Short mmCIF file of N, CA, C and O in Angstrom, two decimals:
data_model
loop_
_atom_site.label_atom_id
_atom_site.label_comp_id
_atom_site.label_asym_id
_atom_site.label_seq_id
_atom_site.Cartn_x
_atom_site.Cartn_y
_atom_site.Cartn_z
N MET I 1 129.46 176.52 39.96
CA MET I 1 128.42 177.25 40.66
C MET I 1 128.30 178.64 40.06
O MET I 1 129.26 179.20 39.57
N PHE I 2 127.13 179.19 40.09
CA PHE I 2 126.87 180.50 39.50
C PHE I 2 126.80 181.56 40.59
O PHE I 2 126.65 181.26 41.76
N ASP I 3 126.90 182.80 40.15
CA ASP I 3 126.78 183.94 41.06
C ASP I 3 125.32 184.37 41.10
O ASP I 3 124.81 184.95 40.15
N ILE I 4 124.66 184.08 42.20
CA ILE I 4 123.22 184.37 42.31
C ILE I 4 122.95 185.88 42.23
O ILE I 4 121.88 186.30 41.83
N ASP I 5 123.92 186.70 42.59
CA ASP I 5 123.74 188.15 42.57
C ASP I 5 123.69 188.71 41.16
O ASP I 5 123.30 189.85 40.96
N CYS I 6 124.06 187.91 40.15
CA CYS I 6 124.06 188.42 38.78
C CYS I 6 122.65 188.42 38.17
O CYS I 6 122.44 188.98 37.11
N PHE I 7 121.69 187.83 38.85
CA PHE I 7 120.32 187.77 38.34
C PHE I 7 119.46 188.83 38.99
O PHE I 7 119.38 188.92 40.21
N GLU I 8 118.80 189.63 38.15
CA GLU I 8 117.88 190.64 38.67
C GLU I 8 116.50 190.04 38.90
O GLU I 8 115.74 190.51 39.72
N CYS I 9 116.20 188.98 38.17
CA CYS I 9 114.88 188.36 38.24
C CYS I 9 114.93 187.11 39.13
O CYS I 9 115.75 186.23 38.89
N PRO I 10 114.08 187.04 40.13
CA PRO I 10 114.11 185.88 41.04
C PRO I 10 113.85 184.55 40.33
O PRO I 10 114.43 183.54 40.70
N ILE I 11 113.00 184.54 39.31
CA ILE I 11 112.72 183.28 38.61
C ILE I 11 113.96 182.80 37.87
O ILE I 11 114.24 181.60 37.83
N MET I 12 114.72 183.72 37.29
CA MET I 12 115.94 183.32 36.60
C MET I 12 116.95 182.74 37.58
O MET I 12 117.62 181.74 37.29
N ALA I 13 117.05 183.33 38.76
CA ALA I 13 117.97 182.82 39.79
C ALA I 13 117.52 181.43 40.25
O ALA I 13 118.35 180.52 40.39
N ALA I 14 116.23 181.25 40.45
CA ALA I 14 115.72 179.95 40.91
C ALA I 14 115.94 178.87 39.86
O ALA I 14 116.35 177.76 40.19
N ILE I 15 115.68 179.20 38.62
CA ILE I 15 115.87 178.21 37.54
C ILE I 15 117.36 177.88 37.41
O ILE I 15 117.72 176.71 37.26
N ALA I 16 118.21 178.87 37.50
CA ALA I 16 119.65 178.62 37.43
C ALA I 16 120.10 177.72 38.58
O ALA I 16 120.97 176.87 38.41
N MET I 17 119.47 177.86 39.72
CA MET I 17 119.83 177.09 40.90
C MET I 17 119.56 175.60 40.73
O MET I 17 120.29 174.77 41.24
N ILE I 18 118.50 175.24 40.00
CA ILE I 18 118.12 173.83 39.88
C ILE I 18 118.23 173.29 38.46
O ILE I 18 117.82 172.16 38.18
N SER I 19 118.81 174.06 37.54
CA SER I 19 118.75 173.69 36.13
C SER I 19 119.80 172.68 35.68
O SER I 19 119.71 172.19 34.57
N ASP I 20 120.81 172.39 36.49
CA ASP I 20 121.77 171.39 36.07
C ASP I 20 121.05 170.06 35.84
O ASP I 20 120.03 169.78 36.45
N LYS I 21 121.62 169.25 34.99
CA LYS I 21 120.99 168.01 34.54
C LYS I 21 120.44 167.15 35.67
O LYS I 21 119.35 166.60 35.55
N TRP I 22 121.15 167.03 36.77
CA TRP I 22 120.79 166.06 37.81
C TRP I 22 120.07 166.65 39.01
O TRP I 22 119.50 165.91 39.81
N LYS I 23 120.09 167.96 39.18
CA LYS I 23 119.60 168.54 40.43
C LYS I 23 118.12 168.25 40.71
O LYS I 23 117.76 167.89 41.83
N VAL I 24 117.29 168.40 39.73
CA VAL I 24 115.86 168.13 39.95
C VAL I 24 115.65 166.65 40.28
O VAL I 24 114.85 166.30 41.14
N LEU I 25 116.42 165.78 39.62
CA LEU I 25 116.30 164.35 39.89
C LEU I 25 116.79 164.01 41.29
O LEU I 25 116.21 163.15 41.96
N ILE I 26 117.82 164.68 41.76
CA ILE I 26 118.30 164.47 43.13
C ILE I 26 117.23 164.92 44.12
O ILE I 26 116.90 164.20 45.07
N ILE I 27 116.66 166.08 43.89
CA ILE I 27 115.59 166.59 44.76
C ILE I 27 114.43 165.61 44.77
O ILE I 27 113.88 165.29 45.82
N TYR I 28 114.07 165.12 43.60
CA TYR I 28 112.97 164.16 43.49
C TYR I 28 113.27 162.89 44.28
O TYR I 28 112.39 162.35 44.95
N GLN I 29 114.50 162.41 44.22
CA GLN I 29 114.88 161.21 44.96
C GLN I 29 114.83 161.42 46.47
O GLN I 29 114.57 160.49 47.23
N LEU I 30 115.06 162.65 46.91
CA LEU I 30 115.05 162.95 48.34
C LEU I 30 113.66 163.29 48.87
O LEU I 30 113.50 163.49 50.07
N CYS I 31 112.67 163.34 47.99
CA CYS I 31 111.33 163.73 48.45
C CYS I 31 110.73 162.71 49.41
O CYS I 31 109.89 163.05 50.24
N ASP I 32 111.17 161.46 49.33
CA ASP I 32 110.66 160.42 50.23
C ASP I 32 111.38 160.38 51.57
O ASP I 32 111.02 159.62 52.44
N GLY I 33 112.45 161.16 51.70
CA GLY I 33 113.18 161.19 52.96
C GLY I 33 114.67 161.10 52.76
O GLY I 33 115.20 161.14 51.65
N THR I 34 115.35 160.94 53.87
CA THR I 34 116.81 160.92 53.91
C THR I 34 117.37 159.72 53.15
O THR I 34 116.83 158.62 53.22
N LYS I 35 118.47 159.98 52.43
CA LYS I 35 119.15 158.91 51.69
C LYS I 35 120.65 159.05 51.87
O LYS I 35 121.17 160.15 52.00
N ARG I 36 121.32 157.92 51.84
CA ARG I 36 122.78 157.92 51.87
C ARG I 36 123.30 158.11 50.46
O ARG I 36 122.58 157.93 49.48
N PHE I 37 124.57 158.48 50.36
CA PHE I 37 125.19 158.78 49.08
C PHE I 37 125.02 157.62 48.10
O PHE I 37 124.61 157.82 46.95
N ASN I 38 125.35 156.41 48.53
CA ASN I 38 125.27 155.26 47.62
C ASN I 38 123.84 154.94 47.20
O ASN I 38 123.61 154.46 46.09
N GLU I 39 122.87 155.21 48.06
CA GLU I 39 121.47 155.04 47.67
C GLU I 39 121.13 155.98 46.51
O GLU I 39 120.45 155.60 45.57
N LEU I 40 121.60 157.22 46.62
CA LEU I 40 121.37 158.19 45.55
C LEU I 40 122.08 157.75 44.27
O LEU I 40 121.50 157.83 43.18
N MET I 41 123.31 157.27 44.39
CA MET I 41 124.06 156.80 43.22
C MET I 41 123.29 155.71 42.49
O MET I 41 123.17 155.73 41.26
N ARG I 42 122.77 154.75 43.24
CA ARG I 42 122.03 153.63 42.63
C ARG I 42 120.73 154.10 41.99
O ARG I 42 120.33 153.60 40.94
N SER I 43 120.07 155.06 42.60
CA SER I 43 118.77 155.50 42.08
C SER I 43 118.89 156.43 40.88
O SER I 43 117.95 156.59 40.11
N LEU I 44 120.06 157.05 40.71
CA LEU I 44 120.29 157.98 39.60
C LEU I 44 121.21 157.32 38.58
O LEU I 44 122.39 157.63 38.49
N GLN I 45 120.65 156.42 37.82
CA GLN I 45 121.43 155.65 36.86
C GLN I 45 122.10 156.58 35.85
O GLN I 45 121.45 157.40 35.23
N GLY I 46 123.42 156.41 35.71
CA GLY I 46 124.15 157.21 34.73
C GLY I 46 124.95 158.35 35.33
O GLY I 46 125.81 158.92 34.67
N ILE I 47 124.69 158.70 36.57
CA ILE I 47 125.43 159.79 37.20
C ILE I 47 126.76 159.24 37.72
O ILE I 47 126.84 158.10 38.16
N THR I 48 127.81 160.05 37.63
CA THR I 48 129.10 159.63 38.17
C THR I 48 129.21 160.09 39.61
O THR I 48 128.50 161.01 40.05
N GLN I 49 130.12 159.48 40.34
CA GLN I 49 130.33 159.84 41.74
C GLN I 49 130.75 161.31 41.86
O GLN I 49 130.26 162.04 42.72
N ARG I 50 131.61 161.74 40.96
CA ARG I 50 132.10 163.12 40.97
C ARG I 50 130.96 164.11 40.74
O ARG I 50 130.84 165.13 41.43
N VAL I 51 130.13 163.83 39.75
CA VAL I 51 129.02 164.73 39.43
C VAL I 51 128.02 164.77 40.59
O VAL I 51 127.56 165.85 40.98
N LEU I 52 127.69 163.61 41.15
CA LEU I 52 126.75 163.58 42.27
C LEU I 52 127.31 164.39 43.44
O LEU I 52 126.58 165.18 44.06
N THR I 53 128.58 164.22 43.74
CA THR I 53 129.21 164.97 44.83
C THR I 53 129.10 166.47 44.58
O THR I 53 128.69 167.23 45.47
N ASN I 54 129.42 166.91 43.37
CA ASN I 54 129.36 168.34 43.04
C ASN I 54 127.94 168.87 43.10
O ASN I 54 127.70 169.97 43.63
N GLN I 55 126.98 168.11 42.56
CA GLN I 55 125.59 168.56 42.56
C GLN I 55 125.06 168.66 43.99
O GLN I 55 124.36 169.63 44.33
N LEU I 56 125.39 167.69 44.83
CA LEU I 56 124.95 167.74 46.23
C LEU I 56 125.57 168.92 46.96
O LEU I 56 124.90 169.59 47.74
N ARG I 57 126.84 169.20 46.69
CA ARG I 57 127.50 170.35 47.32
C ARG I 57 126.81 171.65 46.93
O ARG I 57 126.62 172.55 47.75
N GLU I 58 126.46 171.78 45.64
CA GLU I 58 125.80 173.00 45.18
C GLU I 58 124.40 173.11 45.78
O GLU I 58 124.00 174.20 46.21
N LEU I 59 123.67 172.01 45.83
CA LEU I 59 122.33 172.04 46.43
C LEU I 59 122.42 172.39 47.92
O LEU I 59 121.56 173.10 48.45
N GLU I 60 123.45 171.90 48.58
CA GLU I 60 123.66 172.23 49.99
C GLU I 60 124.01 173.72 50.14
O GLU I 60 123.46 174.40 51.01
N ALA I 61 124.89 174.22 49.28
CA ALA I 61 125.28 175.63 49.33
C ALA I 61 124.09 176.55 49.08
O ALA I 61 124.01 177.64 49.63
N ASP I 62 123.14 176.07 48.26
CA ASP I 62 121.95 176.87 47.95
C ASP I 62 120.84 176.71 48.98
O ASP I 62 119.77 177.29 48.85
N GLY I 63 121.09 175.88 50.00
CA GLY I 63 120.12 175.73 51.08
C GLY I 63 118.97 174.81 50.77
O GLY I 63 117.96 174.83 51.47
N LEU I 64 119.10 173.97 49.75
CA LEU I 64 118.01 173.07 49.37
C LEU I 64 118.18 171.67 49.95
O LEU I 64 117.21 170.95 50.14
N VAL I 65 119.43 171.28 50.22
CA VAL I 65 119.74 169.95 50.73
C VAL I 65 120.62 170.09 51.96
O VAL I 65 121.48 170.97 52.01
N SER I 66 120.36 169.25 52.95
CA SER I 66 121.24 169.23 54.11
C SER I 66 122.05 167.94 54.12
O SER I 66 121.60 166.91 53.61
N ARG I 67 123.24 168.02 54.68
CA ARG I 67 124.19 166.91 54.72
C ARG I 67 124.52 166.65 56.17
O ARG I 67 124.91 167.57 56.90
N LYS I 68 124.38 165.40 56.59
CA LYS I 68 124.71 165.04 57.96
C LYS I 68 125.77 163.94 57.93
O LYS I 68 125.58 162.90 57.31
N VAL I 69 126.90 164.20 58.61
CA VAL I 69 128.01 163.26 58.66
C VAL I 69 128.03 162.62 60.05
O VAL I 69 128.00 163.33 61.06
N TYR I 70 128.09 161.30 60.08
CA TYR I 70 128.19 160.57 61.33
C TYR I 70 129.64 160.14 61.54
O TYR I 70 130.28 159.61 60.63
N ALA I 71 130.15 160.35 62.74
CA ALA I 71 131.54 160.01 63.06
C ALA I 71 131.64 158.52 63.32
O ALA I 71 131.68 158.05 64.45
N GLU I 72 131.63 157.76 62.23
CA GLU I 72 131.74 156.31 62.30
C GLU I 72 132.85 155.88 61.35
O GLU I 72 133.31 156.64 60.52
N VAL I 73 133.25 154.63 61.46
CA VAL I 73 134.21 154.07 60.52
C VAL I 73 133.55 152.89 59.84
O VAL I 73 133.18 151.93 60.52
N PRO I 74 133.34 152.93 58.53
CA PRO I 74 133.57 154.08 57.66
C PRO I 74 132.53 155.18 57.92
O PRO I 74 131.45 154.90 58.45
N PRO I 75 132.87 156.40 57.54
CA PRO I 75 131.94 157.51 57.80
C PRO I 75 130.62 157.31 57.05
O PRO I 75 130.59 156.80 55.94
N ARG I 76 129.56 157.68 57.71
CA ARG I 76 128.23 157.60 57.10
C ARG I 76 127.75 159.03 56.86
O ARG I 76 127.81 159.87 57.75
N VAL I 77 127.30 159.28 55.62
CA VAL I 77 126.81 160.61 55.26
C VAL I 77 125.40 160.45 54.72
O VAL I 77 125.13 159.60 53.88
N GLU I 78 124.50 161.28 55.24
CA GLU I 78 123.10 161.24 54.80
C GLU I 78 122.70 162.61 54.26
O GLU I 78 123.14 163.64 54.76
N TYR I 79 121.82 162.57 53.27
CA TYR I 79 121.32 163.78 52.63
C TYR I 79 119.81 163.82 52.75
O TYR I 79 119.14 162.79 52.64
N SER I 80 119.28 165.01 52.96
CA SER I 80 117.83 165.20 53.01
C SER I 80 117.51 166.60 52.53
O SER I 80 118.38 167.47 52.46
N LEU I 81 116.26 166.80 52.20
CA LEU I 81 115.82 168.13 51.78
C LEU I 81 115.67 169.02 53.00
O LEU I 81 115.21 168.58 54.06
N THR I 82 116.04 170.27 52.86
CA THR I 82 115.82 171.26 53.91
C THR I 82 114.35 171.67 53.85
O THR I 82 113.60 171.29 52.94
N LYS I 83 113.97 172.49 54.79
CA LYS I 83 112.59 173.03 54.80
C LYS I 83 112.32 173.78 53.50
O LYS I 83 111.27 173.60 52.88
N VAL I 84 113.28 174.58 53.05
CA VAL I 84 113.12 175.32 51.79
C VAL I 84 113.12 174.36 50.61
O VAL I 84 112.33 174.51 49.68
N GLY I 85 113.97 173.35 50.65
CA GLY I 85 114.01 172.35 49.58
C GLY I 85 112.68 171.63 49.42
O GLY I 85 112.24 171.35 48.30
N ARG I 86 112.02 171.35 50.54
CA ARG I 86 110.73 170.66 50.49
C ARG I 86 109.64 171.54 49.83
O ARG I 86 108.68 171.01 49.29
N THR I 87 109.83 172.86 49.88
CA THR I 87 108.84 173.74 49.24
C THR I 87 108.87 173.61 47.72
O THR I 87 107.94 174.06 47.05
N LEU I 88 109.92 173.00 47.17
CA LEU I 88 109.99 172.76 45.72
C LEU I 88 109.11 171.59 45.29
O LEU I 88 108.78 171.46 44.12
N LEU I 89 108.77 170.71 46.21
CA LEU I 89 108.05 169.49 45.84
C LEU I 89 106.71 169.75 45.14
O LEU I 89 106.43 169.10 44.13
N PRO I 90 105.88 170.68 45.62
CA PRO I 90 104.64 170.94 44.88
C PRO I 90 104.89 171.45 43.46
O PRO I 90 104.15 171.12 42.54
N VAL I 91 105.96 172.22 43.28
CA VAL I 91 106.31 172.72 41.95
C VAL I 91 106.70 171.54 41.05
O VAL I 91 106.26 171.45 39.90
N LEU I 92 107.51 170.63 41.58
CA LEU I 92 107.93 169.46 40.81
C LEU I 92 106.75 168.54 40.52
O LEU I 92 106.68 167.92 39.45
N GLU I 93 105.81 168.45 41.45
CA GLU I 93 104.60 167.64 41.21
C GLU I 93 103.79 168.22 40.05
O GLU I 93 103.27 167.49 39.22
N LYS I 94 103.69 169.54 40.00
CA LYS I 94 102.99 170.19 38.89
C LYS I 94 103.72 169.97 37.57
O LYS I 94 103.09 169.74 36.54
N LEU I 95 105.05 170.02 37.60
CA LEU I 95 105.84 169.76 36.40
C LEU I 95 105.63 168.32 35.93
O LEU I 95 105.45 168.07 34.74
N GLU I 96 105.60 167.38 36.88
CA GLU I 96 105.35 165.99 36.53
C GLU I 96 103.95 165.82 35.92
O GLU I 96 103.77 165.13 34.93
N GLU I 97 102.98 166.48 36.51
CA GLU I 97 101.59 166.44 35.99
C GLU I 97 101.55 166.98 34.56
O GLU I 97 100.93 166.39 33.68
N TRP I 98 102.22 168.09 34.32
CA TRP I 98 102.27 168.69 32.99
C TRP I 98 102.94 167.74 32.00
O TRP I 98 102.46 167.54 30.89
N ALA I 99 104.06 167.14 32.42
CA ALA I 99 104.80 166.23 31.54
C ALA I 99 103.95 165.01 31.17
O ALA I 99 103.93 164.59 30.01
N ARG I 100 103.26 164.46 32.14
CA ARG I 100 102.40 163.29 31.85
C ARG I 100 101.26 163.68 30.90
O ARG I 100 100.93 162.94 29.99
N LYS I 101 100.68 164.85 31.12
CA LYS I 101 99.56 165.30 30.31
C LYS I 101 99.97 165.54 28.85
O LYS I 101 99.21 165.28 27.93
N HIS I 102 101.19 166.04 28.65
CA HIS I 102 101.62 166.45 27.31
C HIS I 102 102.71 165.56 26.70
O HIS I 102 103.24 165.89 25.64
N SER I 103 103.03 164.44 27.35
CA SER I 103 104.16 163.63 26.88
C SER I 103 103.97 163.14 25.45
O SER I 103 104.92 163.15 24.66
N THR I 104 102.78 162.73 25.08
CA THR I 104 102.55 162.24 23.73
C THR I 104 102.82 163.33 22.70
O THR I 104 103.51 163.09 21.70
N GLU I 105 102.32 164.52 22.95
CA GLU I 105 102.55 165.65 22.04
C GLU I 105 104.02 166.01 21.96
O GLU I 105 104.55 166.28 20.87
N LEU I 106 104.70 166.02 23.11
CA LEU I 106 106.10 166.41 23.15
C LEU I 106 106.98 165.40 22.41
O LEU I 106 107.87 165.79 21.65
N ILE I 107 106.70 164.12 22.60
CA ILE I 107 107.47 163.08 21.93
C ILE I 107 107.22 163.14 20.43
O ILE I 107 108.15 163.03 19.62
N ALA I 108 105.97 163.34 20.02
CA ALA I 108 105.65 163.44 18.59
C ALA I 108 106.35 164.63 17.95
O ALA I 108 106.89 164.53 16.84
N ALA I 109 106.36 165.76 18.65
CA ALA I 109 107.04 166.95 18.12
C ALA I 109 108.53 166.70 17.96
O ALA I 109 109.14 167.09 16.96
N ARG I 110 109.14 166.02 18.93
CA ARG I 110 110.57 165.73 18.85
C ARG I 110 110.87 164.78 17.69
O ARG I 110 111.82 164.97 16.95
N HIS I 111 110.01 163.75 17.52
CA HIS I 111 110.20 162.83 16.39
C HIS I 111 110.08 163.56 15.05
O HIS I 111 110.87 163.33 14.13
N LYS I 112 109.10 164.44 14.94
CA LYS I 112 108.91 165.20 13.71
C LYS I 112 110.13 166.07 13.42
O LYS I 112 110.61 166.13 12.28
N ALA I 113 110.63 166.75 14.44
CA ALA I 113 111.81 167.61 14.27
C ALA I 113 113.03 166.78 13.86
O ALA I 113 113.82 167.20 13.00
N THR I 114 113.18 165.61 14.44
CA THR I 114 114.31 164.73 14.09
C THR I 114 114.21 164.27 12.64
O THR I 114 115.20 164.29 11.91
N GLU I 115 113.00 163.89 12.24
CA GLU I 115 112.79 163.46 10.85
C GLU I 115 113.11 164.59 9.88
O GLU I 115 113.75 164.37 8.85
N MET I 116 112.64 165.80 10.18
CA MET I 116 112.90 166.93 9.31
C MET I 116 114.39 167.23 9.23
O MET I 116 114.91 167.54 8.16
N ALA I 117 115.09 167.13 10.35
CA ALA I 117 116.54 167.38 10.35
C ALA I 117 117.26 166.32 9.53
O ALA I 117 118.20 166.64 8.79
N GLU I 118 116.82 165.08 9.62
CA GLU I 118 117.44 164.00 8.84
C GLU I 118 117.20 164.20 7.35
O GLU I 118 118.10 164.01 6.54
N LYS I 119 115.99 164.60 6.97
CA LYS I 119 115.68 164.85 5.57
C LYS I 119 116.51 166.02 5.04
O LYS I 119 117.01 165.98 3.91
N ALA I 120 116.65 167.06 5.84
CA ALA I 120 117.45 168.21 5.42
C ALA I 120 118.93 167.82 5.28
O ALA I 120 119.61 168.28 4.35
N ALA I 121 119.41 166.95 6.13
CA ALA I 121 120.79 166.50 6.04
C ALA I 121 121.03 165.69 4.77
O ALA I 121 122.07 165.80 4.13
N VAL I 122 120.03 164.86 4.38
CA VAL I 122 120.15 164.06 3.16
C VAL I 122 120.18 164.96 1.93
O VAL I 122 120.95 164.73 1.00
N LYS I 123 119.37 166.01 1.93
CA LYS I 123 119.30 166.95 0.80
C LYS I 123 120.59 167.71 0.61
O LYS I 123 120.95 168.07 -0.51
N THR I 124 121.31 167.99 1.68
CA THR I 124 122.55 168.78 1.57
C THR I 124 123.77 167.93 1.20
O THR I 124 124.83 168.47 0.97
N ARG I 125 123.61 166.63 1.10
CA ARG I 125 124.74 165.76 0.72
C ARG I 125 124.98 165.76 -0.74
O ARG I 125 124.38 166.00 -1.62
#
């Protein structure tokens, strides 16, 4: 976790808050409503249990996700977006819109950069 007080600029603090690899994807998964831990695990292919636990804890500490524990055996834990967390959804929708609009260009640029790096690597051998 980072020290939010070290940022003078609010945008830098906000980006730092959600910039870990999985946080935006967790928020996106919770946009449809409350989910249990295992539901999130299944929907986020490739995430480990440890990483998901840590990311959820940080999102909860930052006030973006709420955690509700039910006193049952086995215990049931549910996660949902807080009121503040839900305010991120329009921002993420705009990001998704931008990504869809520019995906072809972005993928082409990445392929070109990869090709150039491979050619440069061959020349230095």
